[in-house]
């Protein structure tokens, strides 16, 4: 293994809750219920695809123009949440693990669908741990397509087979496999069962646990 590629939302920072709150505000306005379980389906997928899934859940039809407006409105609310983010919102155990990865001489990249990646990295103070950032502004195909992880490997100059991906979304685990990479799922084995290893979070996690 030569590199670690990290998803951002829900893996390094607790921004998944802000995505949920912002989508829920839209669902409330449209008059339907949107639960945290429903929200699992939105994890890892692009903003527009997330909106389409949300509208399908609510049984709401919108024109392309209305969809653009709704996605922009959701993003405005989401950005108002993340612009107040601090390094305190880095998830438990993450910084210790990133320090170990860097000390071991491995390369690091972000592999996130989010177009808000630069704002989050800056607010959370995460940039110092990363050699490269591949995000939603650089790719056109959403996870489970491997594009964002292949971009991360390319930016690092590392062969995809020598990369391990850390992901909290089912679509992200599939994207890692589609890229020819191994995946560590962060969260529940129920949703992330296809990953080579599933851990609840990074607390106490060490590089030596990657035995696959
Ligand atoms: C992913 C999230 O990281 O980014 C998704 O898991 C989100 O829920 C996607 O829809 C796109 O994010 P953004 O910030 O560009 O709307
Ligand atoms: Mg995620």
PDB file of N, CA and C and ligand atoms in Angstrom, residues 7 9 19 42-47 50 74-75 78 112-116, ligand 1:
ATOM      1  N   UNK A   7     -12.590   9.734   1.634  1.00  0.00           N
ATOM      2  CA  UNK A   7     -13.802  10.507   1.404  1.00  0.00           C
ATOM      3  C   UNK A   7     -13.819  11.588   2.494  1.00  0.00           C
ATOM      4  N   UNK A   9     -16.945  13.928   3.553  1.00  0.00           N
ATOM      5  CA  UNK A   9     -18.188  14.031   4.335  1.00  0.00           C
ATOM      6  C   UNK A   9     -18.489  12.717   5.053  1.00  0.00           C
ATOM      7  N   UNK A  19     -25.587  18.028   5.639  1.00  0.00           N
ATOM      8  CA  UNK A  19     -26.278  17.682   4.388  1.00  0.00           C
ATOM      9  C   UNK A  19     -27.702  17.249   4.727  1.00  0.00           C
ATOM     10  N   UNK A  42     -28.522   9.131   0.045  1.00  0.00           N
ATOM     11  CA  UNK A  42     -27.938  10.351  -0.534  1.00  0.00           C
ATOM     12  C   UNK A  42     -26.437  10.441  -0.305  1.00  0.00           C
ATOM     13  N   UNK A  43     -25.933   9.614   0.606  1.00  0.00           N
ATOM     14  CA  UNK A  43     -24.516   9.715   0.951  1.00  0.00           C
ATOM     15  C   UNK A  43     -23.638   9.327  -0.224  1.00  0.00           C
ATOM     16  N   UNK A  44     -22.667  10.162  -0.508  1.00  0.00           N
ATOM     17  CA  UNK A  44     -21.679   9.855  -1.539  1.00  0.00           C
ATOM     18  C   UNK A  44     -22.108  10.231  -2.945  1.00  0.00           C
ATOM     19  N   UNK A  45     -23.383  10.503  -3.147  1.00  0.00           N
ATOM     20  CA  UNK A  45     -23.828  10.820  -4.506  1.00  0.00           C
ATOM     21  C   UNK A  45     -23.871  12.339  -4.721  1.00  0.00           C
ATOM     22  N   UNK A  46     -23.839  12.757  -5.973  1.00  0.00           N
ATOM     23  CA  UNK A  46     -23.717  14.190  -6.282  1.00  0.00           C
ATOM     24  C   UNK A  46     -24.941  14.970  -5.805  1.00  0.00           C
ATOM     25  N   UNK A  47     -24.781  16.296  -5.799  1.00  0.00           N
ATOM     26  CA  UNK A  47     -25.869  17.169  -5.308  1.00  0.00           C
ATOM     27  C   UNK A  47     -27.153  16.962  -6.114  1.00  0.00           C
ATOM     28  N   UNK A  50     -28.643  13.575  -5.526  1.00  0.00           N
ATOM     29  CA  UNK A  50     -29.250  13.565  -4.191  1.00  0.00           C
ATOM     30  C   UNK A  50     -30.644  14.178  -4.248  1.00  0.00           C
ATOM     31  N   UNK A  74     -30.689  24.559  -1.299  1.00  0.00           N
ATOM     32  CA  UNK A  74     -30.140  23.601  -0.324  1.00  0.00           C
ATOM     33  C   UNK A  74     -28.669  23.906  -0.083  1.00  0.00           C
ATOM     34  N   UNK A  75     -27.936  24.181  -1.155  1.00  0.00           N
ATOM     35  CA  UNK A  75     -26.500  24.418  -0.994  1.00  0.00           C
ATOM     36  C   UNK A  75     -26.231  25.693  -0.196  1.00  0.00           C
ATOM     37  N   UNK A  78     -26.715  24.712   3.373  1.00  0.00           N
ATOM     38  CA  UNK A  78     -25.603  23.825   3.750  1.00  0.00           C
ATOM     39  C   UNK A  78     -24.329  24.637   3.976  1.00  0.00           C
ATOM     40  N   UNK A 112     -13.643  13.097  -2.866  1.00  0.00           N
ATOM     41  CA  UNK A 112     -14.998  13.467  -2.435  1.00  0.00           C
ATOM     42  C   UNK A 112     -15.825  13.999  -3.587  1.00  0.00           C
ATOM     43  N   UNK A 113     -17.114  13.675  -3.563  1.00  0.00           N
ATOM     44  CA  UNK A 113     -18.042  14.187  -4.579  1.00  0.00           C
ATOM     45  C   UNK A 113     -18.363  15.665  -4.354  1.00  0.00           C
ATOM     46  N   UNK A 114     -17.993  16.187  -3.202  1.00  0.00           N
ATOM     47  CA  UNK A 114     -18.471  17.527  -2.832  1.00  0.00           C
ATOM     48  C   UNK A 114     -17.733  18.659  -3.523  1.00  0.00           C
ATOM     49  N   UNK A 115     -18.527  19.591  -4.037  1.00  0.00           N
ATOM     50  CA  UNK A 115     -17.962  20.813  -4.613  1.00  0.00           C
ATOM     51  C   UNK A 115     -17.604  21.796  -3.491  1.00  0.00           C
ATOM     52  N   UNK A 116     -18.025  21.489  -2.284  1.00  0.00           N
ATOM     53  CA  UNK A 116     -17.702  22.348  -1.139  1.00  0.00           C
ATOM     54  C   UNK A 116     -16.440  21.889  -0.399  1.00  0.00           C
TER      55      UNK A 116
HETATM   56  C1  LIG B   1     -20.803  13.829  -0.799  1.00  0.00           C
HETATM   57  C2  LIG B   1     -21.936  13.653   0.173  1.00  0.00           C
HETATM   58  O1  LIG B   1     -19.588  13.812  -0.137  1.00  0.00           O
HETATM   59  O2  LIG B   1     -20.928  15.060  -1.498  1.00  0.00           O
HETATM   60  C3  LIG B   1     -23.268  13.779  -0.550  1.00  0.00           C
HETATM   61  O3  LIG B   1     -21.850  12.399   0.796  1.00  0.00           O
HETATM   62  C4  LIG B   1     -23.325  15.115  -1.278  1.00  0.00           C
HETATM   63  O4  LIG B   1     -24.306  13.653   0.381  1.00  0.00           O
HETATM   64  C5  LIG B   1     -22.149  15.219  -2.234  1.00  0.00           C
HETATM   65  O5  LIG B   1     -24.537  15.240  -1.992  1.00  0.00           O
HETATM   66  C6  LIG B   1     -22.100  16.537  -2.989  1.00  0.00           C
HETATM   67  O6  LIG B   1     -21.789  17.566  -2.099  1.00  0.00           O
HETATM   68  P1  LIG B   1     -21.919  19.109  -2.406  1.00  0.00           P
HETATM   69  O7  LIG B   1     -21.234  19.729  -1.213  1.00  0.00           O
HETATM   70  O8  LIG B   1     -21.168  19.387  -3.672  1.00  0.00           O
HETATM   71  O9  LIG B   1     -23.358  19.435  -2.508  1.00  0.00           O
END
